[in-house]
Coordinates of C-alpha atoms in Angstrom, one line a residue:
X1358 CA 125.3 92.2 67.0
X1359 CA 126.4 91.1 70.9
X1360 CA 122.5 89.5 71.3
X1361 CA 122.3 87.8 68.0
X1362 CA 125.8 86.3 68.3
X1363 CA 124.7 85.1 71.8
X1364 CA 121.4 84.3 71.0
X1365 CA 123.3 82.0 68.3
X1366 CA 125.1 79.9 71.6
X1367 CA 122.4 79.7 73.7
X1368 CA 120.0 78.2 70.7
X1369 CA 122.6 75.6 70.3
X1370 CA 122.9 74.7 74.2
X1371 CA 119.3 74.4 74.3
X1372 CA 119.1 72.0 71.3
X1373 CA 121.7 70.0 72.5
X1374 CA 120.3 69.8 76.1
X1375 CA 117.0 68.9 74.9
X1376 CA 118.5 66.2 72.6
X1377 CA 120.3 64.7 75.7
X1378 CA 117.3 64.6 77.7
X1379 CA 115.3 63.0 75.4
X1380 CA 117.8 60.0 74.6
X1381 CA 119.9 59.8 78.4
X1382 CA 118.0 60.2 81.2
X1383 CA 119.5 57.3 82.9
X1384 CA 123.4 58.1 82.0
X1385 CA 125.1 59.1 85.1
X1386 CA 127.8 61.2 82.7
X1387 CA 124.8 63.4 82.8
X1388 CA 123.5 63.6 85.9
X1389 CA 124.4 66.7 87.3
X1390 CA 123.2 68.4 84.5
X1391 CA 119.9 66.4 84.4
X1392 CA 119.4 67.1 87.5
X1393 CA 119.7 70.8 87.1
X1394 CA 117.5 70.9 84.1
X1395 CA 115.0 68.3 85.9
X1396 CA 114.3 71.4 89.2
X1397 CA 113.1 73.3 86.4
X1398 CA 110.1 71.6 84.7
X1399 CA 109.3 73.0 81.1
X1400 CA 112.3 75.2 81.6
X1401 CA 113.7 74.7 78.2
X1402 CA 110.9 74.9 76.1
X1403 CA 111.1 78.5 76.9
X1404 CA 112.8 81.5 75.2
X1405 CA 116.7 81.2 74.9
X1406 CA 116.8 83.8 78.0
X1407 CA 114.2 82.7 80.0
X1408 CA 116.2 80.6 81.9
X1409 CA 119.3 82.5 82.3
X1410 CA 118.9 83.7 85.5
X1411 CA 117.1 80.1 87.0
X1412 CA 120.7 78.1 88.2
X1413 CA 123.7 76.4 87.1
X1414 CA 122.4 74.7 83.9
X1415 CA 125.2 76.8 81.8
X1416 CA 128.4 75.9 83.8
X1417 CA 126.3 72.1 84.2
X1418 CA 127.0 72.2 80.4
X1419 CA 130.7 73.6 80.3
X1420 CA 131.5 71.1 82.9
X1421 CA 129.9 68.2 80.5
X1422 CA 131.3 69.3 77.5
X1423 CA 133.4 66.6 77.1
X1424 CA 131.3 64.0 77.7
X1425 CA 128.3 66.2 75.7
X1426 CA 130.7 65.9 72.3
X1427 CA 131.4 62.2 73.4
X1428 CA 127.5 61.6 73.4
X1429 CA 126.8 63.1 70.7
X1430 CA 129.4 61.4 68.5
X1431 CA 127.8 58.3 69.4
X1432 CA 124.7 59.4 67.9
X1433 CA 125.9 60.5 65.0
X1434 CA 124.6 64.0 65.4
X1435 CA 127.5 66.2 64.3
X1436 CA 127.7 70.1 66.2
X1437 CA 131.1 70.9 64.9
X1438 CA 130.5 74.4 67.2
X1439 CA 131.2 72.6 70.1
X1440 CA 134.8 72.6 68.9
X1441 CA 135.4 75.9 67.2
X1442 CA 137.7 77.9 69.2
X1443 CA 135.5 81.0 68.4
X1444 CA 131.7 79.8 69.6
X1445 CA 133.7 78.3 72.4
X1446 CA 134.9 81.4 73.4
X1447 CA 131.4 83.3 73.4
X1448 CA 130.1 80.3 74.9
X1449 CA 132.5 80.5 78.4
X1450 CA 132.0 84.5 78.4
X1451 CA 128.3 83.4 78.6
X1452 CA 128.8 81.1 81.6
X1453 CA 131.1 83.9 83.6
X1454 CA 128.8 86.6 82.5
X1455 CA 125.7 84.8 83.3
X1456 CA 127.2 83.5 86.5
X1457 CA 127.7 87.3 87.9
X1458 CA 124.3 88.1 86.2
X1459 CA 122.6 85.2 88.3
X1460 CA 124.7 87.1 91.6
X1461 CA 123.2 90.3 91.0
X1462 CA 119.3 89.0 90.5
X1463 CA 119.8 87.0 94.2
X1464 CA 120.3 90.3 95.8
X1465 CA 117.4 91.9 94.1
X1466 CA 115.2 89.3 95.0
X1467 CA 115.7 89.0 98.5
X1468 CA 113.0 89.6 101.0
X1469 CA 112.3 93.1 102.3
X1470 CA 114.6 94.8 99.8
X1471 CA 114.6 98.5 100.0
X1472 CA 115.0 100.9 97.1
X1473 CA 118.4 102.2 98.2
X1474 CA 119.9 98.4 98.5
X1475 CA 118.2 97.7 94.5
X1476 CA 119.6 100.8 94.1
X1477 CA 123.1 100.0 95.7
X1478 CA 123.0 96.4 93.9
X1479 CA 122.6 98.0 90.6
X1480 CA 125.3 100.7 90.8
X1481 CA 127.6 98.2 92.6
X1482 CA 127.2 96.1 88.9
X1483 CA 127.9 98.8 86.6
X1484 CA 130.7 99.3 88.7
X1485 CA 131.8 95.7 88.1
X1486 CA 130.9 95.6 84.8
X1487 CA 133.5 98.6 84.5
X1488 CA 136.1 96.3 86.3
X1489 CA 134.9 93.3 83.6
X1490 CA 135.6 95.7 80.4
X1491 CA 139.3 96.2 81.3
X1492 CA 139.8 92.5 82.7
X1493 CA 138.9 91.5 79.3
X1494 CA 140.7 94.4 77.4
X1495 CA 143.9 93.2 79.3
X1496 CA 143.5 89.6 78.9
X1497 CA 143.8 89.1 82.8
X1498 CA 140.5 87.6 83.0
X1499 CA 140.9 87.3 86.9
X1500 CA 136.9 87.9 86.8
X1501 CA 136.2 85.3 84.2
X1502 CA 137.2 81.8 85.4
X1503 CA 135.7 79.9 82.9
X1504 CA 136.9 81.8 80.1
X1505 CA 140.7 82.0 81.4
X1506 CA 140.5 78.1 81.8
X1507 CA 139.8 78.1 78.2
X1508 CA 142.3 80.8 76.8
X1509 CA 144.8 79.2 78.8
X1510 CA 143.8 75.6 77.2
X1511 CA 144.1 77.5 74.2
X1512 CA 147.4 78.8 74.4
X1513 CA 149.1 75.5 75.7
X1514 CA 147.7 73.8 72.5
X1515 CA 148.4 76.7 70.0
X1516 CA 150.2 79.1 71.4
X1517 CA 150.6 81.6 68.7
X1518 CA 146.7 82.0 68.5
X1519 CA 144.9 85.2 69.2
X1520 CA 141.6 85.0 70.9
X1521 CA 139.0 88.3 70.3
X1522 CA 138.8 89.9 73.7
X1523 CA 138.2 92.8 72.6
X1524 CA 134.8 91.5 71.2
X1525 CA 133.8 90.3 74.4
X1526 CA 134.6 93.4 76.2
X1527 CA 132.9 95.9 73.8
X1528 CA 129.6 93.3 74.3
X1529 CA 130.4 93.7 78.1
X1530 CA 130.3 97.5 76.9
X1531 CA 127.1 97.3 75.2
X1532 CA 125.7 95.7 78.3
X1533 CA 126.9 98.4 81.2
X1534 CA 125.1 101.2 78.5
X1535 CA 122.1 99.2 78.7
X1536 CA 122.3 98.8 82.6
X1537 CA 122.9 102.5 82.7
X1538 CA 119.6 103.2 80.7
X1539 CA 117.2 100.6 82.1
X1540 CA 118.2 102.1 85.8
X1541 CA 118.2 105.5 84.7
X1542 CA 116.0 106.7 87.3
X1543 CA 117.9 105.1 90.3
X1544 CA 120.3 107.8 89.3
X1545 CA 117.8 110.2 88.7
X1546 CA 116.3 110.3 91.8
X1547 CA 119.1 109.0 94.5
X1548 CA 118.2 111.8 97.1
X1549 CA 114.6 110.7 96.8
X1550 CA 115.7 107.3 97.8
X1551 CA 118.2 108.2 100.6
X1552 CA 115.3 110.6 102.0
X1553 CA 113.3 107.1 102.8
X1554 CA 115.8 106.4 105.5
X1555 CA 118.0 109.7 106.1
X1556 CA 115.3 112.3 105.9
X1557 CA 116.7 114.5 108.6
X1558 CA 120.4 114.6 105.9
X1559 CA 118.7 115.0 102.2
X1560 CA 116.7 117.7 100.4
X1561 CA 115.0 117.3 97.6
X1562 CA 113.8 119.8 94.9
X1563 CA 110.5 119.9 92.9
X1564 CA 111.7 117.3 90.1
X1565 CA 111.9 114.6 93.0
X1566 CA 109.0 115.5 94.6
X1567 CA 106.9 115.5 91.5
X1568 CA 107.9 111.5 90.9
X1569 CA 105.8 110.6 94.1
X1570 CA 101.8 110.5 92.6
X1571 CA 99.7 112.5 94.1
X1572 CA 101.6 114.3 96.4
X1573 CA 101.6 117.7 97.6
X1574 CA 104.9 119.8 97.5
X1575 CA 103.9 122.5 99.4
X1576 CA 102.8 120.2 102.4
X1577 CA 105.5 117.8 102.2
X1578 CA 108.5 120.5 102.7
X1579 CA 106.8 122.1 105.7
X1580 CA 106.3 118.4 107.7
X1581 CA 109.9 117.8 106.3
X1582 CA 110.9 121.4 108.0
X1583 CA 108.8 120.2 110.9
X1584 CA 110.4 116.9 111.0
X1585 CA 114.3 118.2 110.7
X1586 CA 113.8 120.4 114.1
X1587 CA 112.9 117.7 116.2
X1588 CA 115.5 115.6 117.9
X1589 CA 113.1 113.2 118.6
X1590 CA 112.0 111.6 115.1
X1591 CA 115.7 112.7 113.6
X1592 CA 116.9 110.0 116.5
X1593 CA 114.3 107.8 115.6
X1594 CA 115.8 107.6 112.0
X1595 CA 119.2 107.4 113.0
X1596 CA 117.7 104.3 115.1
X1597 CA 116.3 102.8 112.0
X1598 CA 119.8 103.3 110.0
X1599 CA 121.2 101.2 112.9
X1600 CA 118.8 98.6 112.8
X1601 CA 119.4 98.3 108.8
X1602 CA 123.3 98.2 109.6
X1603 CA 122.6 95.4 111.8
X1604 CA 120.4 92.9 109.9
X1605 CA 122.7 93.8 106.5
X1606 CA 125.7 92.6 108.9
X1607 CA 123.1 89.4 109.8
X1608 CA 122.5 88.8 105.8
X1609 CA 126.2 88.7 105.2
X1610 CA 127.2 86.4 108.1
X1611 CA 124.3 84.0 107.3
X1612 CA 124.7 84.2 103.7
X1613 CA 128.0 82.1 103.9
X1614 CA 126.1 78.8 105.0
X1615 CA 122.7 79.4 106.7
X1616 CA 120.2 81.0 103.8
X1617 CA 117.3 79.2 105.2
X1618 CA 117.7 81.3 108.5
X1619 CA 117.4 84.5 106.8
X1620 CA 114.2 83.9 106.3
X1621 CA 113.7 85.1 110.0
X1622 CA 115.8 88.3 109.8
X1623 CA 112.6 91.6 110.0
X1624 CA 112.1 92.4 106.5
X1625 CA 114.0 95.8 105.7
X1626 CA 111.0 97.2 104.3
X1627 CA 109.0 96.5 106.7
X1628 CA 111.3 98.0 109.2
X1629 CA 111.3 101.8 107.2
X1630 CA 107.5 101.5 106.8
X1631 CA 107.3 101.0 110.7
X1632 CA 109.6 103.6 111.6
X1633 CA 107.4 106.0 109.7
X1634 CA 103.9 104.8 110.8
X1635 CA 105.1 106.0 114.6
X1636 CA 105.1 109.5 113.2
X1637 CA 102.0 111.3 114.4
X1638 CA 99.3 112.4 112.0
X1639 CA 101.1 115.4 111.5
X1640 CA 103.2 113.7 109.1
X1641 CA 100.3 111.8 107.4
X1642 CA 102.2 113.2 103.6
X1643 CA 105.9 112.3 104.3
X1644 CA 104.2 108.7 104.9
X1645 CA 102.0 108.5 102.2
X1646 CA 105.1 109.6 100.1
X1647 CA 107.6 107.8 101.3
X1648 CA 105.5 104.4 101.7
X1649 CA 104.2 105.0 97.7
X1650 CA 108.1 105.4 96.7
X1651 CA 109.0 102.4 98.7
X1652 CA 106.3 100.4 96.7
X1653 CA 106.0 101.7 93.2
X1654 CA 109.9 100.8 93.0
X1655 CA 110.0 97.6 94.0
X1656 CA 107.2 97.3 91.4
X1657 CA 109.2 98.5 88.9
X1658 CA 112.4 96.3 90.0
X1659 CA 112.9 93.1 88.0
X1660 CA 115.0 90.3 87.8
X1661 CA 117.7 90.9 85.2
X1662 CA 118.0 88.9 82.2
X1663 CA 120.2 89.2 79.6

């Protein structure tokens, strides 16, 4: 129901955009969200969720609206939607959603991701998407700027209206379950994960071991035995952790106003892969294990779309 009634405003977004682009492409009303559109070319002859995750084109739109329905008057091309209180409602839970949605896909494209910070994005979403449920359930909307602009435009012009909240936060709902099952094996298999940088601290049982391919048990716990009783490669890991500590401290700093200079940071994965190539032969199956884990999930690890 959630994905149809969505599906619903963002067909009607892209019709309208496409409209305006082919009859104003030199109105400066429009410019901002030209411009977004135009540093994507062909982006909206593409699915209705193709582009969710590609910028600012949705709040370009909510911050046009006026001017859109202006427009479009002019033209005589009547979308009474874009004045019904309830598609307006879905519509700025789409922008807030879609903004936090866009959040979550910059931190698991970043270069050098690990599988525990994927891992750590994810959970620290479903987490949010908890917090999102009851700010919607309790009208607060302290997470939903867009949408609280709205309901309180709402209420200043017709106060004794009810919005449906609780729509929006069993669709939130819907999404967490779906978040919850498309990750499932983040959850399944956190000490695996944690083992890639903390392999003196986790143990793992024959379930984990058996989602590496081709490894073997039997000689991967006796090099991890090996491994735990020597002071030496145990401090080598704790040396890694500290190294990851660091350039996750870098990412933050830089994040707030120099992205082009994170660029330069040492890749995170390529930091673990080199902390476990130093390991003598001995270890040659902890590597091949760890390095295929490493890989095969950052395979598996896409942007989110919704």
């Amino acid at each position: 129901m959630c994905d149809r009634q969505f599906g619903e405003v963002m067909s009607l977004v892209i019709r309208v955009i496409n409209f305006i682009v082919a009859r104003a492409l030199n109105d400066r009303q429009f410019k901002t969200l030209l411009d977004e559109v135009n540093n994507y070319p062909g982006l909206l002859l593409h699915s209705n969720v193709r582009w969710l995750s590609r910028g600012k084109v949705l709040s370009r739109f909510a911050a046009c609206l006026n001017e859109i329905r202006t427009f479009l008057e002019m033209k005589g091309v009547g979308h009474p939607e874009l004045a019904d209180t309830e598609w307006l409602l879905k519509f700025y839970y789409l922008v807030d959603l879609t903004e936090h949605l866009n959040q979550l896909n910059v931190k698991m494209q970043g270069i050098g991701n690990t599988v525990l910070s994927l891992q750590q994005a994810v959970f620290a979403f479903e987490n949010k998407l908890e917090l999102f449920i009851t700010d919607l359930e309790t009208g607060r909307l302290l997470h939903f700027e867009k949408l609280s602009q709205f309901k309180d435009a709402c209420t200043a012009s017709e106060p004794i209206q009810n919005l449906d909240l609780h729509q929006l936060a069993g669709c939130t709902s819907s999404l967490l379950q779906s978040f919850k099952a498309r990750f499932g094996e983040f959850r399944e298999h956190t000490r695996l994960f944690k083992f890639i940088t903390h392999p003196n601290e986790c143990s793992l049982n024959t379930a984990d071991l058996n989602y590496i391919p081709g490894v073997s048990v039997r000689d991967f716990e006796a090099e991890v035995a090996d491994l735990k009783a020597s002071d030496m490669w145990v401090n080598k890991f704790k040396s890694l952790n500290e190294d990851l500590e660091r350039i996750t401290r870098q990412k933050a700093e830089l994040a707030k106003h120099m992205w082009t200079e994170m660029k330069k940071l040492q890749p995170e994965d390529q930091l673990i892969l080199k902390t476990w190539n130093a390991l003598p032969v001995t270890y040659h199956t902890l590597q091949r294990g760890n390095g295929t884990t490493l890989w095969v999930e950052q395979q598996n690890t896409v942007p989110i779309r919704r």
